[in-house]
PDB file of C-alpha atoms in Angstrom:
ATOM      1  CA  MET A  28      -7.385  -3.510  17.020  1.00 58.00           C
ATOM      2  CA  LYS A  29      -5.136  -2.432  14.163  1.00 66.00           C
ATOM      3  CA  GLU A  30      -6.677  -2.963  10.746  1.00 73.00           C
ATOM      4  CA  LYS A  31      -4.912  -5.579   8.632  1.00 81.00           C
ATOM      5  CA  SER A  32      -2.817  -4.195   5.817  1.00 84.00           C
ATOM      6  CA  TYR A  33      -2.680  -5.714   2.347  1.00 93.00           C
ATOM      7  CA  ASN A  34      -0.188  -5.470  -0.483  1.00 97.00           C
ATOM      8  CA  VAL A  35      -2.839  -5.237  -3.200  1.00 99.00           C
ATOM      9  CA  SER A  36      -6.271  -3.608  -3.421  1.00 99.00           C
ATOM     10  CA  ILE A  37      -8.635  -5.132  -5.988  1.00 99.00           C
ATOM     11  CA  ILE A  38     -11.365  -2.655  -6.922  1.00 99.00           C
ATOM     12  CA  VAL A  39     -14.534  -4.132  -8.446  1.00 99.00           C
ATOM     13  CA  PRO A  40     -17.183  -1.667  -9.719  1.00 98.00           C
ATOM     14  CA  ILE A  41     -20.642  -3.243  -9.678  1.00 99.00           C
ATOM     15  CA  PHE A  42     -23.909  -2.298 -11.352  1.00 98.00           C
ATOM     16  CA  ASN A  43     -26.725  -4.794 -11.987  1.00 98.00           C
ATOM     17  CA  VAL A  44     -24.476  -7.751 -12.811  1.00 98.00           C
ATOM     18  CA  GLU A  45     -26.135 -10.538 -10.821  1.00 98.00           C
ATOM     19  CA  LYS A  46     -25.817 -12.946 -13.750  1.00 97.00           C
ATOM     20  CA  TRP A  47     -22.004 -12.715 -13.902  1.00 97.00           C
ATOM     21  CA  LEU A  48     -20.909 -11.490 -10.474  1.00 99.00           C
ATOM     22  CA  THR A  49     -20.515 -14.841  -8.714  1.00 99.00           C
ATOM     23  CA  ARG A  50     -18.142 -16.116 -11.413  1.00 98.00           C
ATOM     24  CA  CYS A  51     -16.083 -12.942 -11.153  1.00 99.00           C
ATOM     25  CA  LEU A  52     -15.794 -13.034  -7.363  1.00 99.00           C
ATOM     26  CA  ASN A  53     -15.115 -16.780  -7.267  1.00 99.00           C
ATOM     27  CA  SER A  54     -12.186 -16.211  -9.626  1.00 99.00           C
ATOM     28  CA  ILE A  55     -10.791 -13.678  -7.154  1.00 99.00           C
ATOM     29  CA  CYS A  56     -11.256 -16.051  -4.205  1.00 98.00           C
ATOM     30  CA  LYS A  57      -9.331 -18.787  -6.040  1.00 98.00           C
ATOM     31  CA  GLN A  58      -6.192 -16.727  -6.663  1.00 99.00           C
ATOM     32  CA  THR A  59      -2.890 -18.451  -5.904  1.00 99.00           C
ATOM     33  CA  TYR A  60      -1.659 -15.265  -4.207  1.00 98.00           C
ATOM     34  CA  GLY A  61      -3.989 -14.083  -1.485  1.00 97.00           C
ATOM     35  CA  GLU A  62      -2.551 -11.026   0.284  1.00 97.00           C
ATOM     36  CA  PHE A  63      -5.104  -8.589  -1.057  1.00 98.00           C
ATOM     37  CA  GLU A  64      -8.273  -6.775  -0.108  1.00 99.00           C
ATOM     38  CA  VAL A  65     -11.300  -6.662  -2.399  1.00 99.00           C
ATOM     39  CA  LEU A  66     -13.402  -3.507  -2.531  1.00 99.00           C
ATOM     40  CA  LEU A  67     -16.848  -4.255  -3.945  1.00 99.00           C
ATOM     41  CA  ILE A  68     -18.281  -0.887  -4.963  1.00 99.00           C
ATOM     42  CA  ASP A  69     -21.986  -1.116  -5.771  1.00 99.00           C
ATOM     43  CA  ASP A  70     -23.112   1.840  -7.856  1.00 98.00           C
ATOM     44  CA  GLY A  71     -26.777   1.676  -6.877  1.00 98.00           C
ATOM     45  CA  SER A  72     -27.684  -1.767  -8.246  1.00 98.00           C
ATOM     46  CA  ILE A  73     -31.373  -2.670  -8.165  1.00 98.00           C
ATOM     47  CA  ASP A  74     -30.926  -6.406  -8.836  1.00 98.00           C
ATOM     48  CA  ASN A  75     -29.439  -9.047  -6.508  1.00 98.00           C
ATOM     49  CA  SER A  76     -25.825  -7.890  -6.918  1.00 99.00           C
ATOM     50  CA  GLY A  77     -25.736  -6.548  -3.362  1.00 99.00           C
ATOM     51  CA  GLU A  78     -26.918  -9.842  -1.869  1.00 99.00           C
ATOM     52  CA  ILE A  79     -24.242 -11.716  -3.806  1.00 99.00           C
ATOM     53  CA  CYS A  80     -21.598  -9.320  -2.487  1.00 99.00           C
ATOM     54  CA  GLN A  81     -22.801  -9.787   1.088  1.00 99.00           C
ATOM     55  CA  THR A  82     -22.440 -13.554   0.714  1.00 99.00           C
ATOM     56  CA  PHE A  83     -18.768 -13.182  -0.161  1.00 99.00           C
ATOM     57  CA  VAL A  84     -18.191 -10.621   2.600  1.00 99.00           C
ATOM     58  CA  SER A  85     -19.639 -13.035   5.165  1.00 99.00           C
ATOM     59  CA  LYS A  86     -17.288 -15.830   4.065  1.00 98.00           C
ATOM     60  CA  ASP A  87     -14.042 -13.929   3.441  1.00 98.00           C
ATOM     61  CA  ASN A  88     -12.818 -10.998   5.528  1.00 97.00           C
ATOM     62  CA  ARG A  89     -10.730  -9.698   2.641  1.00 98.00           C
ATOM     63  CA  PHE A  90     -13.961  -8.600   0.938  1.00 99.00           C
ATOM     64  CA  LYS A  91     -15.504  -5.216   1.764  1.00 99.00           C
ATOM     65  CA  TYR A  92     -18.841  -4.051   0.397  1.00 99.00           C
ATOM     66  CA  TYR A  93     -19.846  -0.440  -0.234  1.00 99.00           C
ATOM     67  CA  LYS A  94     -23.123   0.735  -1.727  1.00 98.00           C
ATOM     68  CA  LYS A  95     -23.302   4.256  -3.114  1.00 98.00           C
ATOM     69  CA  LYS A  96     -25.628   6.453  -5.098  1.00 97.00           C
ATOM     70  CA  ASN A  97     -25.425   5.809  -8.834  1.00 97.00           C
ATOM     71  CA  GLY A  98     -22.695   7.946 -10.342  1.00 96.00           C
ATOM     72  CA  GLY A  99     -21.261   5.958 -13.241  1.00 95.00           C
ATOM     73  CA  LEU A 100     -18.218   3.765 -13.739  1.00 95.00           C
ATOM     74  CA  SER A 101     -15.576   6.472 -13.241  1.00 95.00           C
ATOM     75  CA  ASP A 102     -17.168   7.670 -10.013  1.00 96.00           C
ATOM     76  CA  THR A 103     -17.341   4.081  -8.771  1.00 97.00           C
ATOM     77  CA  ARG A 104     -13.674   3.386  -9.485  1.00 98.00           C
ATOM     78  CA  ASN A 105     -12.692   6.666  -7.832  1.00 98.00           C
ATOM     79  CA  TYR A 106     -14.745   5.713  -4.773  1.00 98.00           C
ATOM     80  CA  GLY A 107     -12.683   2.533  -4.527  1.00 99.00           C
ATOM     81  CA  ILE A 108      -9.356   4.309  -5.029  1.00 98.00           C
ATOM     82  CA  ASN A 109     -10.166   6.720  -2.209  1.00 98.00           C
ATOM     83  CA  ARG A 110     -10.771   3.814   0.203  1.00 98.00           C
ATOM     84  CA  ALA A 111      -8.080   1.381  -0.921  1.00 98.00           C
ATOM     85  CA  LYS A 112      -5.305   0.530   1.539  1.00 97.00           C
ATOM     86  CA  GLY A 113      -2.976  -1.463  -0.706  1.00 98.00           C
ATOM     87  CA  LYS A 114       0.329  -0.357  -2.174  1.00 98.00           C
ATOM     88  CA  TYR A 115      -0.866  -1.576  -5.569  1.00 99.00           C
ATOM     89  CA  PHE A 116      -4.215  -1.302  -7.356  1.00 99.00           C
ATOM     90  CA  ILE A 117      -5.997  -3.785  -9.623  1.00 99.00           C
ATOM     91  CA  PHE A 118      -9.321  -3.039 -11.336  1.00 98.00           C
ATOM     92  CA  VAL A 119     -11.605  -5.920 -12.303  1.00 99.00           C
ATOM     93  CA  ASP A 120     -14.858  -5.394 -14.179  1.00 98.00           C
ATOM     94  CA  SER A 121     -17.602  -7.333 -12.438  1.00 98.00           C
ATOM     95  CA  ASP A 122     -18.684  -9.351 -15.471  1.00 97.00           C
ATOM     96  CA  ASP A 123     -15.140 -10.484 -16.274  1.00 98.00           C
ATOM     97  CA  TYR A 124     -13.037 -13.083 -14.463  1.00 99.00           C
ATOM     98  CA  LEU A 125      -9.407 -13.961 -13.763  1.00 99.00           C
ATOM     99  CA  THR A 126      -7.128 -16.934 -14.307  1.00 98.00           C
ATOM    100  CA  PRO A 127      -6.002 -18.422 -10.954  1.00 99.00           C
ATOM    101  CA  ASP A 128      -2.477 -16.967 -11.146  1.00 99.00           C
ATOM    102  CA  TYR A 129      -3.512 -13.496 -12.340  1.00 99.00           C
ATOM    103  CA  VAL A 130      -2.723 -11.602  -9.138  1.00 99.00           C
ATOM    104  CA  GLU A 131       0.392 -13.663  -8.433  1.00 99.00           C
ATOM    105  CA  MET A 132       1.864 -12.995 -11.873  1.00 99.00           C
ATOM    106  CA  LEU A 133       1.130  -9.274 -11.882  1.00 99.00           C
ATOM    107  CA  TYR A 134       2.170  -8.712  -8.273  1.00 99.00           C
ATOM    108  CA  SER A 135       5.395 -10.679  -8.762  1.00 99.00           C
ATOM    109  CA  GLY A 136       6.129  -8.670 -11.900  1.00 99.00           C
ATOM    110  CA  ILE A 137       5.741  -5.281 -10.253  1.00 99.00           C
ATOM    111  CA  GLN A 138       7.601  -6.358  -7.101  1.00 97.00           C
ATOM    112  CA  LYS A 139      10.635  -7.972  -8.680  1.00 97.00           C
ATOM    113  CA  ASN A 140      11.285  -5.705 -11.655  1.00 98.00           C
ATOM    114  CA  ASN A 141      11.133  -2.166 -10.263  1.00 95.00           C
ATOM    115  CA  VAL A 142       8.308  -1.115 -12.584  1.00 99.00           C
ATOM    116  CA  ASP A 143       5.321   1.164 -12.042  1.00 99.00           C
ATOM    117  CA  ALA A 144       2.752  -0.996 -13.839  1.00 98.00           C
ATOM    118  CA  VAL A 145       2.362  -4.489 -15.272  1.00 98.00           C
ATOM    119  CA  ILE A 146       0.065  -5.293 -18.204  1.00 96.00           C
ATOM    120  CA  CYS A 147      -1.018  -8.784 -19.224  1.00 95.00           C
ATOM    121  CA  GLY A 148      -2.670 -10.254 -22.277  1.00 92.00           C
ATOM    122  CA  ILE A 149      -6.382 -11.024 -22.351  1.00 94.00           C
ATOM    123  CA  SER A 150      -8.727 -13.698 -23.611  1.00 94.00           C
ATOM    124  CA  ARG A 151     -11.943 -12.467 -25.151  1.00 94.00           C
ATOM    125  CA  VAL A 152     -14.632 -14.944 -24.180  1.00 95.00           C
ATOM    126  CA  ASP A 153     -18.364 -15.217 -24.703  1.00 94.00           C
ATOM    127  CA  GLU A 154     -20.846 -15.284 -21.833  1.00 93.00           C
ATOM    128  CA  ASP A 155     -20.358 -19.045 -21.435  1.00 92.00           C
ATOM    129  CA  GLY A 156     -16.575 -18.753 -21.206  1.00 91.00           C
ATOM    130  CA  LYS A 157     -15.766 -19.940 -24.738  1.00 93.00           C
ATOM    131  CA  ILE A 158     -12.588 -18.253 -25.981  1.00 93.00           C
ATOM    132  CA  LEU A 159     -13.220 -16.018 -28.994  1.00 93.00           C
ATOM    133  CA  ASN A 160      -9.630 -14.796 -29.355  1.00 90.00           C
ATOM    134  CA  ASN A 161      -6.486 -14.027 -27.389  1.00 87.00           C
ATOM    135  CA  ASN A 162      -4.537 -10.794 -27.422  1.00 82.00           C
ATOM    136  CA  CYS A 163      -1.047 -10.976 -25.958  1.00 74.00           C
ATOM    137  CA  PHE A 164       0.326  -7.796 -27.600  1.00 71.00           C
ATOM    138  CA  ASN A 165       2.393  -9.742 -30.107  1.00 64.00           C
ATOM    139  CA  VAL A 166       3.055  -6.523 -31.998  1.00 65.00           C
ATOM    140  CA  THR A 167       6.086  -6.209 -29.722  1.00 76.00           C
ATOM    141  CA  ASP A 168       8.316  -8.869 -28.231  1.00 82.00           C
ATOM    142  CA  LYS A 169       9.566  -6.457 -25.593  1.00 90.00           C
ATOM    143  CA  THR A 170       8.931  -7.162 -21.938  1.00 94.00           C
ATOM    144  CA  PHE A 171       9.823  -3.717 -20.596  1.00 97.00           C
ATOM    145  CA  LEU A 172       8.717  -0.410 -22.091  1.00 96.00           C
ATOM    146  CA  SER A 173       8.562   3.179 -20.971  1.00 97.00           C
ATOM    147  CA  GLY A 174       5.220   4.790 -20.290  1.00 96.00           C
ATOM    148  CA  LYS A 175       5.675   6.875 -23.424  1.00 95.00           C
ATOM    149  CA  GLU A 176       6.236   3.740 -25.511  1.00 94.00           C
ATOM    150  CA  ILE A 177       3.058   2.216 -24.075  1.00 92.00           C
ATOM    151  CA  ILE A 178       1.093   5.325 -25.053  1.00 91.00           C
ATOM    152  CA  GLU A 179       2.503   5.235 -28.590  1.00 89.00           C
ATOM    153  CA  LEU A 180       1.728   1.523 -28.891  1.00 87.00           C
ATOM    154  CA  SER A 181      -1.862   2.149 -27.806  1.00 84.00           C
ATOM    155  CA  PHE A 182      -2.422   4.241 -30.936  1.00 79.00           C
ATOM    156  CA  ASP A 183      -1.139   1.475 -33.211  1.00 70.00           C
ATOM    157  CA  ASN A 184      -4.233  -0.197 -34.682  1.00 56.00           C
ATOM    158  CA  LYS A 185      -2.240  -3.341 -35.429  1.00 56.00           C
ATOM    159  CA  SER A 186      -1.545  -3.825 -31.727  1.00 54.00           C
ATOM    160  CA  ASP A 187      -5.186  -3.901 -30.676  1.00 59.00           C
ATOM    161  CA  GLY A 188      -4.098  -0.967 -28.568  1.00 58.00           C
ATOM    162  CA  GLY A 189      -7.484  -0.529 -26.934  1.00 62.00           C
ATOM    163  CA  ASP A 190      -6.537  -3.295 -24.509  1.00 76.00           C
ATOM    164  CA  LEU A 191      -3.578  -1.198 -23.409  1.00 83.00           C
ATOM    165  CA  VAL A 192      -5.842   1.756 -22.649  1.00 85.00           C
ATOM    166  CA  CYS A 193      -8.404  -0.068 -20.504  1.00 91.00           C
ATOM    167  CA  ALA A 194      -8.189   0.043 -16.708  1.00 94.00           C
ATOM    168  CA  TRP A 195      -8.367  -3.727 -16.274  1.00 95.00           C
ATOM    169  CA  ASN A 196      -5.612  -6.303 -17.136  1.00 95.00           C
ATOM    170  CA  LYS A 197      -3.076  -4.270 -15.148  1.00 98.00           C
ATOM    171  CA  ILE A 198      -1.570  -3.691 -11.740  1.00 99.00           C
ATOM    172  CA  TYR A 199      -0.559  -0.145 -10.810  1.00 99.00           C
ATOM    173  CA  ASP A 200       1.651   1.374  -8.162  1.00 99.00           C
ATOM    174  CA  ARG A 201      -0.752   3.531  -6.165  1.00 98.00           C
ATOM    175  CA  LYS A 202       1.654   6.492  -6.400  1.00 98.00           C
ATOM    176  CA  LEU A 203       0.536   6.897 -10.029  1.00 98.00           C
ATOM    177  CA  PHE A 204      -2.761   8.198  -8.641  1.00 98.00           C
ATOM    178  CA  ASP A 205      -1.105  10.766  -6.363  1.00 97.00           C
ATOM    179  CA  ASN A 206      -2.146  14.415  -6.547  1.00 96.00           C
ATOM    180  CA  ASN A 207      -5.751  13.349  -7.078  1.00 95.00           C
ATOM    181  CA  LEU A 208      -5.368  11.816 -10.543  1.00 96.00           C
ATOM    182  CA  ARG A 209      -8.717  10.106 -11.037  1.00 96.00           C
ATOM    183  CA  PHE A 210     -11.056   8.773 -13.700  1.00 95.00           C
ATOM    184  CA  GLU A 211     -13.042  11.604 -15.262  1.00 92.00           C
ATOM    185  CA  LYS A 212     -16.731  11.375 -14.467  1.00 89.00           C
ATOM    186  CA  GLY A 213     -19.372  11.612 -17.169  1.00 78.00           C
ATOM    187  CA  ARG A 214     -17.138  10.551 -20.052  1.00 72.00           C
ATOM    188  CA  TYR A 215     -18.294   8.080 -22.704  1.00 66.00           C
ATOM    189  CA  TYR A 216     -14.947   6.232 -22.774  1.00 69.00           C
ATOM    190  CA  GLU A 217     -13.445   7.130 -19.422  1.00 73.00           C
ATOM    191  CA  ASP A 218     -10.350   4.892 -19.607  1.00 78.00           C
ATOM    192  CA  GLY A 219      -9.106   6.726 -22.678  1.00 76.00           C
ATOM    193  CA  TYR A 220      -9.037  10.037 -20.835  1.00 81.00           C
ATOM    194  CA  ILE A 221      -7.020   8.967 -17.799  1.00 91.00           C
ATOM    195  CA  PHE A 222      -4.660   6.656 -19.704  1.00 92.00           C
ATOM    196  CA  PRO A 223      -2.222   9.209 -21.220  1.00 92.00           C
ATOM    197  CA  ASN A 224      -1.888  11.159 -17.971  1.00 93.00           C
ATOM    198  CA  LEU A 225      -1.450   7.962 -15.997  1.00 96.00           C
ATOM    199  CA  PHE A 226       1.212   6.451 -18.232  1.00 96.00           C
ATOM    200  CA  LEU A 227       3.121   9.708 -18.548  1.00 96.00           C
ATOM    201  CA  ARG A 228       3.890   9.060 -14.879  1.00 98.00           C
ATOM    202  CA  VAL A 229       5.194   5.564 -15.641  1.00 98.00           C
ATOM    203  CA  ASN A 230       8.974   5.314 -15.897  1.00 98.00           C
ATOM    204  CA  LYS A 231       8.914   1.646 -16.812  1.00 98.00           C
ATOM    205  CA  ALA A 232       6.131  -0.874 -17.411  1.00 97.00           C
ATOM    206  CA  MET A 233       6.216  -4.620 -17.907  1.00 97.00           C
ATOM    207  CA  ILE A 234       4.180  -6.676 -20.364  1.00 94.00           C
ATOM    208  CA  ILE A 235       3.315 -10.298 -19.637  1.00 95.00           C
ATOM    209  CA  HIS A 236       2.631 -11.963 -22.980  1.00 92.00           C
ATOM    210  CA  ARG A 237       0.058 -14.367 -21.571  1.00 94.00           C
ATOM    211  CA  PRO A 238      -3.742 -14.069 -21.501  1.00 95.00           C
ATOM    212  CA  LEU A 239      -4.458 -13.887 -17.758  1.00 97.00           C
ATOM    213  CA  TYR A 240      -7.610 -11.746 -17.836  1.00 98.00           C
ATOM    214  CA  ASN A 241     -10.885 -13.070 -19.253  1.00 97.00           C
ATOM    215  CA  TYR A 242     -12.824 -10.260 -20.878  1.00 96.00           C
ATOM    216  CA  VAL A 243     -16.448 -11.231 -21.379  1.00 96.00           C
ATOM    217  CA  GLN A 244     -17.885 -10.034 -24.671  1.00 92.00           C
ATOM    218  CA  ARG A 245     -21.568  -9.579 -23.940  1.00 83.00           C
ATOM    219  CA  ASN A 246     -24.451  -8.944 -26.297  1.00 75.00           C
ATOM    220  CA  ASN A 247     -25.638  -6.370 -23.774  1.00 60.00           C
ATOM    221  CA  SER A 248     -22.418  -4.412 -23.734  1.00 49.00           C
ATOM    222  CA  ILE A 249     -23.171  -1.696 -21.225  1.00 43.00           C
ATOM    223  CA  ILE A 250     -21.804  -2.098 -17.702  1.00 47.00           C
ATOM    224  CA  HIS A 251     -23.297   1.225 -16.618  1.00 39.00           C
ATOM    225  CA  SER A 252     -26.258   1.815 -18.853  1.00 44.00           C
ATOM    226  CA  SER A 253     -26.557   5.456 -17.879  1.00 41.00           C
ATOM    227  CA  MET A 254     -23.318   6.471 -19.520  1.00 36.00           C
ATOM    228  CA  ASN A 255     -20.615   3.850 -19.951  1.00 45.00           C
ATOM    229  CA  ILE A 256     -20.235   1.416 -22.821  1.00 41.00           C
ATOM    230  CA  LYS A 257     -17.852  -1.338 -21.810  1.00 50.00           C
ATOM    231  CA  LYS A 258     -17.558  -3.639 -24.772  1.00 47.00           C
TER     232      LYS A 258
END
């Protein structure tokens, strides 16, 4: 039987996040747009993260679970990219969570506006979901920018440009990752290394000035304790 195709691949790297994982995956299940696959990439967790993933896989055939040898956040994202079937990619960190219309808004933006990527604002929240602050990139009122303009804006301290550099809060055309462009393994701040090369390939990007991605600010800020500081 032919495997079902999806418009969007959501890649979720996972490492010892049992405390937050159910909230993250529930937020994906509750999306108002549902034509996506979810790749749960477990980077060698030793807690109950795998069991939580299997629960979602058993209930929803859009979810696929992979467990691999620990290799770090970049290696885990690359593992997902290499197995994704969708025309567009979304990365979601497994301790964060999405507003219900996150995928719909980003997918609609990239589909209808002939852009290579869409970026949305974020809400920084604490572990209980209390909003600490919102960042909607108010440094610019533009909706459409070139990839070069996005790169320049990311270096503007007033813009909180770090949220432009991160892999999450975006949807990407998969062609941006052609010719084996991947996250660099073993880097301390891996998003910052792929970002310029990725956005140099972007002819036009769209910014949605709404906080659609909930970024959880944890006291324990390391998603992959072996090498990657997340927050």
